[in-house]
Amino acid sequence: MLGQIERGESSPTIATLWKIASGLNVSFSSFVEDIEPTTPELILRTGTLQQLHPEDNKIRVSPIFAFDESLKFEVFIIELFPGCEHLSPPHQKGVIEHVIVTQGEIEVLVKGKWHSLKQNEGLRFDADQAHGYRNKMSRNAIFHDIIHYN
Ligand code: MN
């Protein structure tokens, strides 16, 4: 798979990108954004939700703040379309995710249990184990995902 991607014969889905990032011990945003070599004191960003792969037609992601080596975290805005269920493999040891819903309702899978989250509710969990996100509602849901690396 890595060889196919390197030769440009295949483009990875979000799920595959996460697996590769975890396997290589790097952040997800390092694949979807160039990292600024230095950290400016003020960064103004506009989230542009993008579909990364044709197969990922029910999920859109925007790396609003890419991984910062000195701060050890990255921030995504993620939109789930109705019926979307996105399962994530375990990230590196010590990774913690903070999920905050800004629109609609989602469910987050942690340790085999789905937790329901409404707008303005947040959930923090150990993400060095299998986890997932889904939208069982009839309208789109948007959440912020702050991923902290140890
Ligand atoms: Mn994750």
PDB file of C-alpha atoms and ligand atoms in Angstrom:
ATOM      1  CA  MET A   1       0.000   0.000   0.000  1.00  0.00           C
ATOM      2  CA  LEU A   2       2.777   2.458   0.936  1.00  0.00           C
ATOM      3  CA  GLY A   3       4.559   1.667  -2.324  1.00  0.00           C
ATOM      4  CA  GLN A   4       1.385   2.260  -4.350  1.00  0.00           C
ATOM      5  CA  ILE A   5       0.863   5.625  -2.658  1.00  0.00           C
ATOM      6  CA  GLU A   6       4.507   6.616  -3.208  1.00  0.00           C
ATOM      7  CA  ARG A   7       4.278   5.742  -6.898  1.00  0.00           C
ATOM      8  CA  GLY A   8       1.075   7.741  -7.207  1.00  0.00           C
ATOM      9  CA  GLU A   9      -0.916   4.647  -8.183  1.00  0.00           C
ATOM     10  CA  SER A  10      -3.270   4.945  -5.256  1.00  0.00           C
ATOM     11  CA  SER A  11      -4.449   7.656  -2.907  1.00  0.00           C
ATOM     12  CA  PRO A  12      -5.178   6.698   0.691  1.00  0.00           C
ATOM     13  CA  THR A  13      -8.482   7.028   2.507  1.00  0.00           C
ATOM     14  CA  ILE A  14      -8.629   8.831   5.832  1.00  0.00           C
ATOM     15  CA  ALA A  15      -8.668   5.487   7.652  1.00  0.00           C
ATOM     16  CA  THR A  16      -5.524   4.374   5.783  1.00  0.00           C
ATOM     17  CA  LEU A  17      -3.790   7.702   6.444  1.00  0.00           C
ATOM     18  CA  TRP A  18      -4.456   7.323  10.150  1.00  0.00           C
ATOM     19  CA  LYS A  19      -2.986   3.812  10.129  1.00  0.00           C
ATOM     20  CA  ILE A  20       0.140   5.020   8.321  1.00  0.00           C
ATOM     21  CA  ALA A  21       0.526   8.025  10.651  1.00  0.00           C
ATOM     22  CA  SER A  22       0.255   5.819  13.727  1.00  0.00           C
ATOM     23  CA  GLY A  23       2.625   3.243  12.259  1.00  0.00           C
ATOM     24  CA  LEU A  24       5.239   5.888  11.435  1.00  0.00           C
ATOM     25  CA  ASN A  25       4.703   7.677  14.751  1.00  0.00           C
ATOM     26  CA  VAL A  26       3.804  10.964  13.070  1.00  0.00           C
ATOM     27  CA  SER A  27       0.754  13.213  13.224  1.00  0.00           C
ATOM     28  CA  PHE A  28      -2.127  12.983  10.759  1.00  0.00           C
ATOM     29  CA  SER A  29      -1.914  16.634   9.778  1.00  0.00           C
ATOM     30  CA  SER A  30       1.659  16.204   8.575  1.00  0.00           C
ATOM     31  CA  PHE A  31       0.167  14.336   5.579  1.00  0.00           C
ATOM     32  CA  VAL A  32      -2.522  16.809   4.688  1.00  0.00           C
ATOM     33  CA  GLU A  33      -0.675  20.073   5.327  1.00  0.00           C
ATOM     34  CA  ASP A  34       2.780  21.512   5.085  1.00  0.00           C
ATOM     35  CA  ILE A  35       4.047  22.312   8.534  1.00  0.00           C
ATOM     36  CA  GLU A  36       5.375  25.794   9.094  1.00  0.00           C
ATOM     37  CA  PRO A  37       9.067  25.575  10.030  1.00  0.00           C
ATOM     38  CA  THR A  38       8.655  28.195  12.730  1.00  0.00           C
ATOM     39  CA  THR A  39       5.720  29.036  14.963  1.00  0.00           C
ATOM     40  CA  PRO A  40       4.487  32.569  14.326  1.00  0.00           C
ATOM     41  CA  GLU A  41       3.074  34.362  17.325  1.00  0.00           C
ATOM     42  CA  LEU A  42      -0.303  34.760  15.723  1.00  0.00           C
ATOM     43  CA  ILE A  43      -1.886  32.415  13.211  1.00  0.00           C
ATOM     44  CA  LEU A  44      -5.268  33.163  11.710  1.00  0.00           C
ATOM     45  CA  ARG A  45      -6.804  30.173   9.975  1.00  0.00           C
ATOM     46  CA  THR A  46      -9.990  29.542   8.069  1.00  0.00           C
ATOM     47  CA  GLY A  47     -11.205  25.971   8.140  1.00  0.00           C
ATOM     48  CA  THR A  48     -11.805  24.537   4.697  1.00  0.00           C
ATOM     49  CA  LEU A  49     -13.546  21.214   5.034  1.00  0.00           C
ATOM     50  CA  GLN A  50     -12.281  18.916   2.333  1.00  0.00           C
ATOM     51  CA  GLN A  51     -13.081  15.451   1.092  1.00  0.00           C
ATOM     52  CA  LEU A  52      -9.738  13.653   0.986  1.00  0.00           C
ATOM     53  CA  HIS A  53     -10.707  10.589  -1.044  1.00  0.00           C
ATOM     54  CA  PRO A  54     -13.732   9.611  -3.200  1.00  0.00           C
ATOM     55  CA  GLU A  55     -14.430   6.747  -0.767  1.00  0.00           C
ATOM     56  CA  ASP A  56     -14.596   9.218   2.086  1.00  0.00           C
ATOM     57  CA  ASN A  57     -17.867  10.658   0.829  1.00  0.00           C
ATOM     58  CA  LYS A  58     -19.461  10.959   4.262  1.00  0.00           C
ATOM     59  CA  ILE A  59     -16.647  12.669   6.121  1.00  0.00           C
ATOM     60  CA  ARG A  60     -14.848  15.956   5.530  1.00  0.00           C
ATOM     61  CA  VAL A  61     -11.793  17.116   7.427  1.00  0.00           C
ATOM     62  CA  SER A  62     -10.001  20.403   7.907  1.00  0.00           C
ATOM     63  CA  PRO A  63      -6.668  20.546   9.752  1.00  0.00           C
ATOM     64  CA  ILE A  64      -7.339  24.014  11.167  1.00  0.00           C
ATOM     65  CA  PHE A  65      -4.108  23.950  13.202  1.00  0.00           C
ATOM     66  CA  ALA A  66      -1.552  21.430  11.980  1.00  0.00           C
ATOM     67  CA  PHE A  67       0.640  19.525  14.405  1.00  0.00           C
ATOM     68  CA  ASP A  68       3.035  21.769  16.276  1.00  0.00           C
ATOM     69  CA  GLU A  69       6.139  20.053  17.639  1.00  0.00           C
ATOM     70  CA  SER A  70       6.555  22.452  20.557  1.00  0.00           C
ATOM     71  CA  LEU A  71       2.883  22.380  21.574  1.00  0.00           C
ATOM     72  CA  LYS A  72       2.389  18.653  20.847  1.00  0.00           C
ATOM     73  CA  PHE A  73      -1.111  18.966  19.474  1.00  0.00           C
ATOM     74  CA  GLU A  74      -3.117  19.411  16.296  1.00  0.00           C
ATOM     75  CA  VAL A  75      -6.695  20.624  15.830  1.00  0.00           C
ATOM     76  CA  PHE A  76      -9.169  19.406  13.232  1.00  0.00           C
ATOM     77  CA  ILE A  77     -12.678  20.412  12.270  1.00  0.00           C
ATOM     78  CA  ILE A  78     -14.504  17.280  11.149  1.00  0.00           C
ATOM     79  CA  GLU A  79     -17.901  17.052   9.470  1.00  0.00           C
ATOM     80  CA  LEU A  80     -19.857  13.809   9.511  1.00  0.00           C
ATOM     81  CA  PHE A  81     -22.704  13.331   7.047  1.00  0.00           C
ATOM     82  CA  PRO A  82     -25.800  11.351   8.080  1.00  0.00           C
ATOM     83  CA  GLY A  83     -24.979   7.648   8.375  1.00  0.00           C
ATOM     84  CA  CYS A  84     -21.220   8.180   8.576  1.00  0.00           C
ATOM     85  CA  GLU A  85     -19.333   5.785  10.841  1.00  0.00           C
ATOM     86  CA  HIS A  86     -15.598   6.345  10.975  1.00  0.00           C
ATOM     87  CA  LEU A  87     -13.466   3.891  12.970  1.00  0.00           C
ATOM     88  CA  SER A  88      -9.959   4.908  13.929  1.00  0.00           C
ATOM     89  CA  PRO A  89      -7.113   2.557  14.769  1.00  0.00           C
ATOM     90  CA  PRO A  90      -5.183   3.229  17.993  1.00  0.00           C
ATOM     91  CA  HIS A  91      -2.838   6.209  17.807  1.00  0.00           C
ATOM     92  CA  GLN A  92       0.609   6.251  19.385  1.00  0.00           C
ATOM     93  CA  LYS A  93       0.932   5.552  23.089  1.00  0.00           C
ATOM     94  CA  GLY A  94      -0.230   8.467  25.230  1.00  0.00           C
ATOM     95  CA  VAL A  95      -2.299  10.239  22.578  1.00  0.00           C
ATOM     96  CA  ILE A  96      -5.384  11.957  24.011  1.00  0.00           C
ATOM     97  CA  GLU A  97      -8.305  13.287  21.965  1.00  0.00           C
ATOM     98  CA  HIS A  98     -10.752  16.035  22.893  1.00  0.00           C
ATOM     99  CA  VAL A  99     -13.957  15.984  20.862  1.00  0.00           C
ATOM    100  CA  ILE A 100     -16.231  19.041  21.056  1.00  0.00           C
ATOM    101  CA  VAL A 101     -19.460  19.105  19.047  1.00  0.00           C
ATOM    102  CA  THR A 102     -20.280  22.451  17.440  1.00  0.00           C
ATOM    103  CA  GLN A 103     -23.229  21.367  15.300  1.00  0.00           C
ATOM    104  CA  GLY A 104     -25.666  18.472  15.449  1.00  0.00           C
ATOM    105  CA  GLU A 105     -25.126  15.282  17.449  1.00  0.00           C
ATOM    106  CA  ILE A 106     -22.547  12.537  17.203  1.00  0.00           C
ATOM    107  CA  GLU A 107     -21.569   9.364  19.002  1.00  0.00           C
ATOM    108  CA  VAL A 108     -17.994   8.538  19.961  1.00  0.00           C
ATOM    109  CA  LEU A 109     -16.772   4.974  20.484  1.00  0.00           C
ATOM    110  CA  VAL A 110     -14.405   4.505  23.427  1.00  0.00           C
ATOM    111  CA  LYS A 111     -13.489   1.120  24.902  1.00  0.00           C
ATOM    112  CA  GLY A 112     -16.341  -0.575  23.055  1.00  0.00           C
ATOM    113  CA  LYS A 113     -19.060   1.852  24.210  1.00  0.00           C
ATOM    114  CA  TRP A 114     -20.725   4.570  22.114  1.00  0.00           C
ATOM    115  CA  HIS A 115     -21.115   7.913  23.924  1.00  0.00           C
ATOM    116  CA  SER A 116     -23.717  10.378  22.701  1.00  0.00           C
ATOM    117  CA  LEU A 117     -22.608  14.016  22.380  1.00  0.00           C
ATOM    118  CA  LYS A 118     -24.831  16.993  21.642  1.00  0.00           C
ATOM    119  CA  GLN A 119     -23.858  20.482  20.513  1.00  0.00           C
ATOM    120  CA  ASN A 120     -21.416  22.158  22.952  1.00  0.00           C
ATOM    121  CA  GLU A 121     -20.674  18.893  24.737  1.00  0.00           C
ATOM    122  CA  GLY A 122     -17.142  17.546  24.895  1.00  0.00           C
ATOM    123  CA  LEU A 123     -15.449  14.220  25.518  1.00  0.00           C
ATOM    124  CA  ARG A 124     -11.797  13.558  26.335  1.00  0.00           C
ATOM    125  CA  PHE A 125     -10.452  10.034  25.955  1.00  0.00           C
ATOM    126  CA  ASP A 126      -7.314   7.942  25.580  1.00  0.00           C
ATOM    127  CA  ALA A 127      -6.885   7.517  21.830  1.00  0.00           C
ATOM    128  CA  ASP A 128      -4.089   4.931  21.986  1.00  0.00           C
ATOM    129  CA  GLN A 129      -6.813   2.328  21.575  1.00  0.00           C
ATOM    130  CA  ALA A 130      -9.411   1.674  18.870  1.00  0.00           C
ATOM    131  CA  HIS A 131     -12.094   4.386  18.781  1.00  0.00           C
ATOM    132  CA  GLY A 132     -14.642   5.828  16.396  1.00  0.00           C
ATOM    133  CA  TYR A 133     -17.134   8.535  15.488  1.00  0.00           C
ATOM    134  CA  ARG A 134     -20.576   8.250  13.920  1.00  0.00           C
ATOM    135  CA  ASN A 135     -23.581  10.360  13.002  1.00  0.00           C
ATOM    136  CA  LYS A 136     -26.911   8.567  13.319  1.00  0.00           C
ATOM    137  CA  MET A 137     -28.944  11.745  12.884  1.00  0.00           C
ATOM    138  CA  SER A 138     -30.552  13.027   9.684  1.00  0.00           C
ATOM    139  CA  ARG A 139     -28.469  16.204   9.423  1.00  0.00           C
ATOM    140  CA  ASN A 140     -24.762  16.877   9.211  1.00  0.00           C
ATOM    141  CA  ALA A 141     -22.751  17.138  12.404  1.00  0.00           C
ATOM    142  CA  ILE A 142     -19.551  19.078  12.985  1.00  0.00           C
ATOM    143  CA  PHE A 143     -17.037  18.639  15.779  1.00  0.00           C
ATOM    144  CA  HIS A 144     -13.602  19.862  16.734  1.00  0.00           C
ATOM    145  CA  ASP A 145     -10.981  17.223  17.455  1.00  0.00           C
ATOM    146  CA  ILE A 146      -7.966  18.348  19.477  1.00  0.00           C
ATOM    147  CA  ILE A 147      -5.352  15.605  19.422  1.00  0.00           C
ATOM    148  CA  HIS A 148      -2.649  15.798  22.032  1.00  0.00           C
ATOM    149  CA  TYR A 149       0.585  13.826  21.611  1.00  0.00           C
ATOM    150  CA  ASN A 150       2.808  12.945  24.523  1.00  0.00           C
TER     151      ASN A 150
HETATM  152 MN    MN B   1      -8.481   9.340  16.343  1.00  0.00          MN
END
